[in-house]
Amino acid sequence: MTRPTPLDPPARLLMGPGPISAYPRVLRAMSAPLVGQYDPFMTGAMGEVQELYREVWATRNEQTFVIDGTSRAGIAAALVSLIRPGDRGLVPVFGRFGHLLAEIAERALAEVHTIEVEWGQVVPVSMIEEAIVRVRPTLLALVQGDTSTTMNQPLDEIGALGEKHGVLFYCDATASLGGNDFEADRWGLDAATAGLQKCLGGPSGSSPITLSDRAVEVIRSRARVEAGIREAGDESAADFIRSNYFDLGMIIDYWGPRRLNHHTEATSMLYAARECAAVLLSEGRANVIARHRLAGDAMLAGVRGLGLTVFGDVAHKMNNVVAVEIPDGVPGDAARQAMLEDFGIEIGTSFGPLHGRVWRIGTMGYNARKDAVLTTLAALEQVLRRHIPVPAGGGVDAALDVYRVSA
Amino acid sequence: MTRPTPLDPPARLLMGPGPISAYPRVLRAMSAPLVGQYDPFMTGAMGEVQELYREVWATRNEQTFVIDGTSRAGIAAALVSLIRPGDRGLVPVFGRFGHLLAEIAERALAEVHTIEVEWGQVVPVSMIEEAIVRVRPTLLALVQGDTSTTMNQPLDEIGALGEKHGVLFYCDATASLGGNDFEADRWGLDAATAGLQKCLGGPSGSSPITLSDRAVEVIRSRARVEAGIREAGDESAADFIRSNYFDLGMIIDYWGPRRLNHHTEATSMLYAARECAAVLLSEGRANVIARHRLAGDAMLAGVRGLGLTVFGDVAHKMNNVVAVEIPDGVPGDAARQAMLEDFGIEIGTSFGPLHGRVWRIGTMGYNARKDAVLTTLAALEQVLRRHIPVPAGGGVDAALDVYRVSA
C-alpha cells in the first residue's frame, strides 16, 4: 500500500440526482497552479467570484461569496449565524431536505416548528402563511428543489410574506440553482445557499451563499473576533455565533477589505466555483435554465415513452430531475447496477419512503444535453426489457420529439 | 462580466508559511472525472484514503478519514464532537493557533483554560502536567507546529500524561504533518487533524483526521441520527453534538459500512487528499520528513548566510518554516512585494506581535526542494541589497554547503 497507483476513475455518465459529471472546463480549472491566499490574483479571483455569483443568484447583495465545505456547510453557516439558541424557526417540509434544515436548526438549539405535506407535493403558500401567523418565527427556512421528491417549491410569493410578518427568509437552493428560475432579490430572499455539484456542473465541496442587508445586520449584531487576531474595538456579543468555522461575520471580514484571517480559502475549489459561474454566464443564465428545462422535458417524455409512471406533482417538478416509479417485475437496485456496469450510466434511487420505490434520473449541468438524455433512455430501454416488455425506441423517440419541437 | 475569460493564475513559487505550491501530480488528480458518491470506485477511493492516512499518521485507528472543509473545519469537528458544553478544556498556547483552538472550544461552550509561554518558545511538559492537575480538564488541545512562531511542540511525553490523568489528548497537526515526525499511536493521541496545504503538498479544503477508540467512544455516546434518514433503534443522546456538519459520529457512519448519507463527499478534494498521501508514501514517509529537514536546515543556514537573525528557539523549529527578523533599514512589506513582483516568489509575514517584525519562509511539500531553496535565497539577496549591505552569494553558498554535507 506504500506505492499506490495513480488515481484513474472509470468513465461514468452521471444521470442521478447529483453529483453529476462536471463541465470539462471546470475540471481543467481545478488543476491550475495555486497562489498565496493574499496574492493579488487570489483576492482578485475572490472578488470575481462575488461578482459572478451575484449574477447567478440575480441579486445585488454585497455579501455574496462561497463557504468552504459541501452544500450542507452552506446551510449550516446560514442557519447557525441567523438563528440564536431559543429562537423559533419554521420549516415547511416536503421531502428529505426539509427534514435536514429542521435538523440543522435544532442542532443550533432553535425551537423548530415544521409543517409537512405529502412527498410528491409542494407546500401551498396559504399553509405557510397560516404557520407563520401561528408560530411567529424569527426565520423561515425553505428548500427550493428537494431532490428526494423532485419537487420545486414556488418561492415568488414567500418573500412578501416574510416582509409582511417580519420573518427572515432563508432558502436552500442546493439542487435547483442554475437549472431553474431563481430571483434572490425579486423574491425577497434574506439568505440562500447552494452547492456546485448539481445544476452548476462542478464538484461538491464549495457552497455559494448570498445574504441580504437585513441578514447581515443580524449577523453583525452577534459579532465576535477571535483571540489571536482581535484588535482594540473588536467587542464580543453575548449571543455570539456558536461556531467559529460557520461564523458568517468572520467570513465576511475575510472576504471583505479587512481580509481578516479566518480559514485558508480552498484555492482549487474557489477556482472550480469561479469556473462553474463563468460557464453558466458565458452561455447565458436564461439559456442555461432553458437548456435544463428542455432536457428535463425530453427526459420526462422519454421515460413516459418507455411506459414508466412519473412520481409526484409533475406540474411542480424541477427541470433537472425526474422520479419514476420502479415498475412491478423490475428489481430496482439490480437494474441500477446494470445501468452502471453495462453502460457506465449512473441513475439514483431515493430516501426514506421512496427508497427502492422510485428511480431518480437527473439532467443537470454539463449533462443537461441531448446526447446524454438519449443515451440514458436507450440504455434504460435495454435494461428494462430484460424484465418487462417495453416499446422499442419508445423512450428515445419521445425525447427526440421534444427536441424537434423546440428546434 | 457575463463572458469572463478562462482562469489563468500567474507563475508563483510559494515559499511562505502555506498554502504552498501543490505537487503537480496532486493538481492533475483534481481534474480527474467525477463519479457518483456511492460508486464502487468512490467508496473504494474513500477506503484507500483511510488506509493511506493511517500510514501518514502512523496509526492503526480504524476511524481515520478526511473532513470536507479547510484544516480549521477538522479542528472544529474534533473539538465540537469531543467537548460537551461546560466541559473543561486545557489549551497550552505558544502562538496564534493555540488561541484558535481556545476560540473554537469556547464557541462549543467549553470552559477553556489556557497556559501561555512567550512566542518563540515551546511549552515545557512539566508546565502542562501542572496545569492538568490544577484544571482537571476533559480534553487537552495542543498545536504541534504553530506557523505563527515556527515552533514545533514536543509531543512524545504528552500522551502518557493524558493517560495518567484521564484526559483526552487532541493535537492540531495542520502545519506539521508530513514534514516533521508524527506518531499518533506511539505518542498516545486520541485525536489529530491536519490540512493538505502545508507539508502534504495539496490545496486547502480537505482536513485529514484520526480518532482513537477512546475518542470514538465519547463521540458515540453523543449519537444523534438526523430525521429524514433516522431508523428504528436510532436514539438521540441528550448531550448531542451541537453541529450536524461536524458531528463525527454521523461522518463515521457515512465513511463506514452503513454509508448513511450525510454530506456529499467532495470528490475532487478526496482525489487531492488521496494523491497527497500517495505521493508521500511513494517517496516514503521517513524520506519525505528527511527531505523537509534537509530543506529546512539549508534555508536556515541560507538566511543566516545572508546575515539575517532567526526568530525563536531554533532547537525547536519546525523543519518546514523559518522566521527571520526583518533587518533595520528594510521595509518588510515592500520587500515581500518585490519578491512577489520581481521574482514570482511568495514569502510571508506573521500575526499579532510578530506582524511586520518577521518574515516567514517555508520549505514544504513540493517546495522542500534544493532548487526552490536556492532560488528563494538568490532572490532574497537581490531584494535585501537594495536596502542594506549583504554578503554576495552568502545565502546560496551556505545552503549549498548543507546540501553538500548531506550528499
Short mmCIF file of N, CA and C in Angstrom, two decimals, chain A residues 96-202:
data_model
loop_
_atom_site.label_atom_id
_atom_site.label_comp_id
_atom_site.label_asym_id
_atom_site.label_seq_id
_atom_site.Cartn_x
_atom_site.Cartn_y
_atom_site.Cartn_z
N ARG A 96 -36.90 14.98 2.05
CA ARG A 96 -35.82 14.70 2.98
C ARG A 96 -35.04 15.95 3.37
N PHE A 97 -34.91 16.89 2.45
CA PHE A 97 -34.04 18.03 2.74
C PHE A 97 -34.70 19.11 3.59
N GLY A 98 -36.03 19.10 3.66
CA GLY A 98 -36.71 19.91 4.66
C GLY A 98 -36.38 19.40 6.05
N HIS A 99 -36.40 18.07 6.19
CA HIS A 99 -36.00 17.49 7.48
C HIS A 99 -34.58 17.90 7.83
N LEU A 100 -33.72 17.98 6.82
CA LEU A 100 -32.33 18.36 7.10
C LEU A 100 -32.25 19.79 7.63
N LEU A 101 -33.00 20.70 7.03
CA LEU A 101 -32.99 22.09 7.54
C LEU A 101 -33.45 22.12 8.99
N ALA A 102 -34.50 21.36 9.28
CA ALA A 102 -35.00 21.31 10.66
C ALA A 102 -33.92 20.78 11.60
N GLU A 103 -33.28 19.72 11.16
CA GLU A 103 -32.23 19.09 11.95
C GLU A 103 -31.08 20.06 12.24
N ILE A 104 -30.64 20.77 11.21
CA ILE A 104 -29.51 21.68 11.38
C ILE A 104 -29.90 22.84 12.31
N ALA A 105 -31.13 23.31 12.17
CA ALA A 105 -31.62 24.37 13.06
C ALA A 105 -31.75 23.86 14.50
N GLU A 106 -32.16 22.62 14.66
CA GLU A 106 -32.25 22.04 16.01
C GLU A 106 -30.88 21.92 16.66
N ARG A 107 -29.89 21.55 15.86
CA ARG A 107 -28.52 21.47 16.40
C ARG A 107 -28.07 22.85 16.90
N ALA A 108 -28.58 23.91 16.24
CA ALA A 108 -28.24 25.27 16.68
C ALA A 108 -29.13 25.69 17.85
N LEU A 109 -29.87 24.74 18.41
CA LEU A 109 -30.72 24.94 19.57
C LEU A 109 -31.87 25.92 19.32
N ALA A 110 -32.32 26.01 18.07
CA ALA A 110 -33.53 26.76 17.77
C ALA A 110 -34.74 25.93 18.21
N GLU A 111 -35.85 26.64 18.43
CA GLU A 111 -37.12 25.95 18.67
C GLU A 111 -37.74 25.77 17.29
N VAL A 112 -37.68 24.56 16.77
CA VAL A 112 -38.04 24.35 15.37
C VAL A 112 -39.47 23.84 15.23
N HIS A 113 -40.23 24.51 14.41
CA HIS A 113 -41.59 24.06 14.07
C HIS A 113 -41.60 23.63 12.61
N THR A 114 -42.21 22.48 12.33
CA THR A 114 -42.30 22.06 10.94
C THR A 114 -43.76 21.93 10.54
N ILE A 115 -44.02 22.15 9.27
CA ILE A 115 -45.31 21.77 8.68
C ILE A 115 -44.97 20.87 7.51
N GLU A 116 -45.79 19.85 7.29
CA GLU A 116 -45.42 18.87 6.27
C GLU A 116 -46.54 18.64 5.28
N VAL A 117 -46.16 18.41 4.05
CA VAL A 117 -47.11 17.90 3.05
C VAL A 117 -46.60 16.55 2.58
N GLU A 118 -47.46 15.82 1.94
CA GLU A 118 -47.10 14.51 1.44
C GLU A 118 -45.95 14.62 0.45
N TRP A 119 -45.04 13.65 0.45
CA TRP A 119 -43.94 13.64 -0.51
C TRP A 119 -44.52 13.57 -1.93
N GLY A 120 -44.02 14.45 -2.80
CA GLY A 120 -44.52 14.49 -4.18
C GLY A 120 -45.35 15.73 -4.43
N GLN A 121 -45.58 16.51 -3.34
CA GLN A 121 -46.34 17.76 -3.44
C GLN A 121 -45.44 18.93 -3.02
N VAL A 122 -45.86 20.16 -3.36
CA VAL A 122 -45.20 21.33 -2.79
C VAL A 122 -46.12 21.93 -1.72
N VAL A 123 -45.62 22.91 -1.00
CA VAL A 123 -46.37 23.45 0.13
C VAL A 123 -47.17 24.68 -0.33
N PRO A 124 -48.50 24.69 -0.14
CA PRO A 124 -49.28 25.85 -0.53
C PRO A 124 -48.86 27.10 0.27
N VAL A 125 -48.83 28.23 -0.41
CA VAL A 125 -48.42 29.48 0.24
C VAL A 125 -49.33 29.78 1.43
N SER A 126 -50.60 29.51 1.29
CA SER A 126 -51.55 29.79 2.38
C SER A 126 -51.20 29.00 3.64
N MET A 127 -50.72 27.80 3.44
CA MET A 127 -50.34 26.95 4.57
C MET A 127 -49.11 27.53 5.27
N ILE A 128 -48.20 28.08 4.48
CA ILE A 128 -47.01 28.70 5.06
C ILE A 128 -47.41 29.96 5.84
N GLU A 129 -48.27 30.76 5.26
CA GLU A 129 -48.68 31.99 5.96
C GLU A 129 -49.39 31.64 7.26
N GLU A 130 -50.27 30.67 7.20
CA GLU A 130 -51.01 30.26 8.41
C GLU A 130 -50.02 29.86 9.52
N ALA A 131 -48.98 29.13 9.13
CA ALA A 131 -47.99 28.68 10.12
C ALA A 131 -47.17 29.86 10.65
N ILE A 132 -46.85 30.80 9.78
CA ILE A 132 -46.09 31.98 10.23
C ILE A 132 -46.89 32.73 11.30
N VAL A 133 -48.18 32.90 11.04
CA VAL A 133 -49.03 33.62 11.98
C VAL A 133 -49.12 32.87 13.31
N ARG A 134 -49.19 31.55 13.23
CA ARG A 134 -49.32 30.73 14.42
C ARG A 134 -48.01 30.65 15.20
N VAL A 135 -46.91 30.41 14.51
CA VAL A 135 -45.62 30.16 15.18
C VAL A 135 -44.87 31.45 15.51
N ARG A 136 -45.07 32.47 14.72
CA ARG A 136 -44.30 33.73 14.81
C ARG A 136 -42.79 33.45 14.87
N PRO A 137 -42.27 32.86 13.81
CA PRO A 137 -40.84 32.50 13.82
C PRO A 137 -39.95 33.70 13.55
N THR A 138 -38.68 33.57 13.95
CA THR A 138 -37.64 34.54 13.56
C THR A 138 -37.23 34.29 12.12
N LEU A 139 -37.21 33.01 11.77
CA LEU A 139 -36.69 32.62 10.47
C LEU A 139 -37.56 31.55 9.82
N LEU A 140 -37.81 31.74 8.55
CA LEU A 140 -38.47 30.71 7.73
C LEU A 140 -37.40 30.08 6.86
N ALA A 141 -37.26 28.77 6.94
CA ALA A 141 -36.24 28.06 6.16
C ALA A 141 -36.93 27.09 5.22
N LEU A 142 -36.65 27.25 3.95
CA LEU A 142 -37.42 26.53 2.94
C LEU A 142 -36.48 26.01 1.85
N VAL A 143 -36.65 24.74 1.50
CA VAL A 143 -35.93 24.18 0.37
C VAL A 143 -36.61 24.64 -0.92
N GLN A 144 -35.82 24.98 -1.95
CA GLN A 144 -36.47 25.22 -3.23
C GLN A 144 -36.70 23.89 -3.96
N GLY A 145 -35.65 23.25 -4.39
CA GLY A 145 -35.82 21.97 -5.09
C GLY A 145 -35.36 20.84 -4.19
N ASP A 146 -36.28 19.97 -3.82
CA ASP A 146 -35.92 18.84 -2.95
C ASP A 146 -35.74 17.62 -3.85
N THR A 147 -34.48 17.23 -4.07
CA THR A 147 -34.24 16.11 -4.99
C THR A 147 -34.87 14.80 -4.52
N SER A 148 -35.15 14.68 -3.22
CA SER A 148 -35.70 13.42 -2.75
C SER A 148 -37.07 13.14 -3.38
N THR A 149 -37.79 14.21 -3.73
CA THR A 149 -39.11 14.04 -4.35
C THR A 149 -39.18 14.67 -5.75
N THR A 150 -38.15 15.43 -6.10
CA THR A 150 -38.04 16.19 -7.37
C THR A 150 -38.91 17.45 -7.42
N MET A 151 -39.58 17.78 -6.31
CA MET A 151 -40.49 18.92 -6.33
C MET A 151 -39.72 20.24 -6.25
N ASN A 152 -40.28 21.25 -6.91
CA ASN A 152 -39.72 22.59 -6.97
C ASN A 152 -40.71 23.56 -6.32
N GLN A 153 -40.42 23.94 -5.09
CA GLN A 153 -41.33 24.79 -4.31
C GLN A 153 -41.40 26.20 -4.93
N PRO A 154 -42.60 26.68 -5.27
CA PRO A 154 -42.69 28.07 -5.75
C PRO A 154 -42.30 29.03 -4.61
N LEU A 155 -41.48 30.02 -4.97
CA LEU A 155 -40.95 30.93 -3.95
C LEU A 155 -41.37 32.37 -4.16
N ASP A 156 -42.01 32.65 -5.30
CA ASP A 156 -42.18 34.06 -5.68
C ASP A 156 -43.09 34.84 -4.74
N GLU A 157 -43.96 34.15 -4.00
CA GLU A 157 -44.84 34.90 -3.09
C GLU A 157 -44.37 34.84 -1.63
N ILE A 158 -43.31 34.09 -1.37
CA ILE A 158 -42.92 33.84 0.03
C ILE A 158 -42.21 35.05 0.64
N GLY A 159 -41.37 35.69 -0.16
CA GLY A 159 -40.62 36.84 0.35
C GLY A 159 -41.54 37.93 0.89
N ALA A 160 -42.61 38.17 0.14
CA ALA A 160 -43.58 39.20 0.57
C ALA A 160 -44.20 38.82 1.92
N LEU A 161 -44.47 37.53 2.09
CA LEU A 161 -44.98 37.03 3.38
C LEU A 161 -43.98 37.32 4.50
N GLY A 162 -42.72 37.02 4.23
CA GLY A 162 -41.68 37.26 5.22
C GLY A 162 -41.63 38.73 5.62
N GLU A 163 -41.67 39.58 4.61
CA GLU A 163 -41.64 41.03 4.86
C GLU A 163 -42.85 41.46 5.68
N LYS A 164 -44.02 40.98 5.27
CA LYS A 164 -45.27 41.35 5.93
C LYS A 164 -45.24 40.98 7.42
N HIS A 165 -44.68 39.80 7.71
CA HIS A 165 -44.73 39.32 9.10
C HIS A 165 -43.40 39.49 9.83
N GLY A 166 -42.43 40.16 9.19
CA GLY A 166 -41.14 40.39 9.86
C GLY A 166 -40.36 39.12 10.14
N VAL A 167 -40.33 38.24 9.15
CA VAL A 167 -39.63 36.95 9.30
C VAL A 167 -38.48 36.90 8.29
N LEU A 168 -37.29 36.53 8.76
CA LEU A 168 -36.18 36.32 7.82
C LEU A 168 -36.48 35.10 6.96
N PHE A 169 -36.10 35.17 5.69
CA PHE A 169 -36.45 34.11 4.74
C PHE A 169 -35.17 33.53 4.16
N TYR A 170 -34.90 32.28 4.53
CA TYR A 170 -33.73 31.56 4.01
C TYR A 170 -34.17 30.46 3.06
N CYS A 171 -33.44 30.28 1.97
CA CYS A 171 -33.76 29.21 1.02
C CYS A 171 -32.54 28.35 0.73
N ASP A 172 -32.75 27.05 0.76
CA ASP A 172 -31.73 26.09 0.35
C ASP A 172 -31.95 25.77 -1.13
N ALA A 173 -31.10 26.33 -1.97
CA ALA A 173 -31.24 26.15 -3.42
C ALA A 173 -30.19 25.20 -3.97
N THR A 174 -29.68 24.32 -3.10
CA THR A 174 -28.60 23.40 -3.49
C THR A 174 -28.86 22.72 -4.82
N ALA A 175 -30.04 22.12 -4.93
CA ALA A 175 -30.30 21.24 -6.07
C ALA A 175 -30.91 21.98 -7.25
N SER A 176 -31.29 23.21 -7.07
CA SER A 176 -32.07 23.90 -8.09
C SER A 176 -31.32 25.02 -8.79
N LEU A 177 -30.41 25.69 -8.08
CA LEU A 177 -29.79 26.91 -8.62
C LEU A 177 -29.07 26.62 -9.94
N GLY A 178 -29.36 27.43 -10.92
CA GLY A 178 -28.69 27.31 -12.21
C GLY A 178 -29.49 26.53 -13.24
N GLY A 179 -30.45 25.74 -12.76
CA GLY A 179 -31.24 24.94 -13.69
C GLY A 179 -32.72 25.27 -13.64
N ASN A 180 -33.08 26.14 -12.72
CA ASN A 180 -34.48 26.55 -12.53
C ASN A 180 -34.48 28.04 -12.22
N ASP A 181 -35.61 28.70 -12.44
CA ASP A 181 -35.66 30.13 -12.14
C ASP A 181 -35.27 30.38 -10.70
N PHE A 182 -34.49 31.42 -10.49
CA PHE A 182 -34.17 31.84 -9.13
C PHE A 182 -33.91 33.32 -9.16
N GLU A 183 -34.61 34.06 -8.31
CA GLU A 183 -34.53 35.52 -8.31
C GLU A 183 -34.40 35.99 -6.87
N ALA A 184 -33.17 35.99 -6.37
CA ALA A 184 -32.96 36.29 -4.95
C ALA A 184 -33.57 37.63 -4.54
N ASP A 185 -33.32 38.65 -5.31
CA ASP A 185 -33.82 39.97 -4.92
C ASP A 185 -35.31 40.10 -5.19
N ARG A 186 -35.73 39.70 -6.38
CA ARG A 186 -37.13 39.88 -6.74
C ARG A 186 -38.04 39.07 -5.79
N TRP A 187 -37.56 37.92 -5.36
CA TRP A 187 -38.36 37.09 -4.46
C TRP A 187 -38.17 37.45 -2.98
N GLY A 188 -37.35 38.44 -2.67
CA GLY A 188 -37.22 38.89 -1.29
C GLY A 188 -36.49 37.93 -0.37
N LEU A 189 -35.47 37.25 -0.90
CA LEU A 189 -34.70 36.33 -0.06
C LEU A 189 -33.77 37.09 0.88
N ASP A 190 -33.62 36.62 2.13
CA ASP A 190 -32.63 37.19 3.04
C ASP A 190 -31.34 36.39 3.02
N ALA A 191 -31.44 35.13 2.68
CA ALA A 191 -30.26 34.28 2.62
C ALA A 191 -30.58 33.09 1.73
N ALA A 192 -29.60 32.66 0.99
CA ALA A 192 -29.77 31.46 0.17
C ALA A 192 -28.40 30.82 0.00
N THR A 193 -28.41 29.50 -0.08
CA THR A 193 -27.15 28.76 -0.27
C THR A 193 -27.36 27.69 -1.33
N ALA A 194 -26.24 27.22 -1.88
CA ALA A 194 -26.32 26.19 -2.92
C ALA A 194 -25.08 25.32 -2.86
N GLY A 195 -24.91 24.47 -3.85
CA GLY A 195 -23.72 23.64 -3.99
C GLY A 195 -23.34 23.64 -5.45
N LEU A 196 -22.12 23.21 -5.75
CA LEU A 196 -21.70 23.20 -7.15
C LEU A 196 -22.13 21.95 -7.89
N GLN A 197 -22.44 20.87 -7.13
CA GLN A 197 -22.49 19.54 -7.74
C GLN A 197 -23.81 19.19 -8.41
N LYS A 198 -24.68 20.19 -8.56
CA LYS A 198 -25.96 19.92 -9.24
C LYS A 198 -25.97 20.70 -10.55
N CYS A 199 -26.88 21.64 -10.72
CA CYS A 199 -27.00 22.34 -12.00
C CYS A 199 -25.80 23.22 -12.32
N LEU A 200 -24.97 23.55 -11.34
CA LEU A 200 -23.82 24.40 -11.61
C LEU A 200 -22.67 23.62 -12.26
N GLY A 201 -22.77 22.29 -12.24
CA GLY A 201 -21.83 21.49 -13.02
C GLY A 201 -20.41 21.44 -12.50
N GLY A 202 -20.25 21.43 -11.20
CA GLY A 202 -18.92 21.31 -10.60
C GLY A 202 -18.89 20.19 -9.58
#
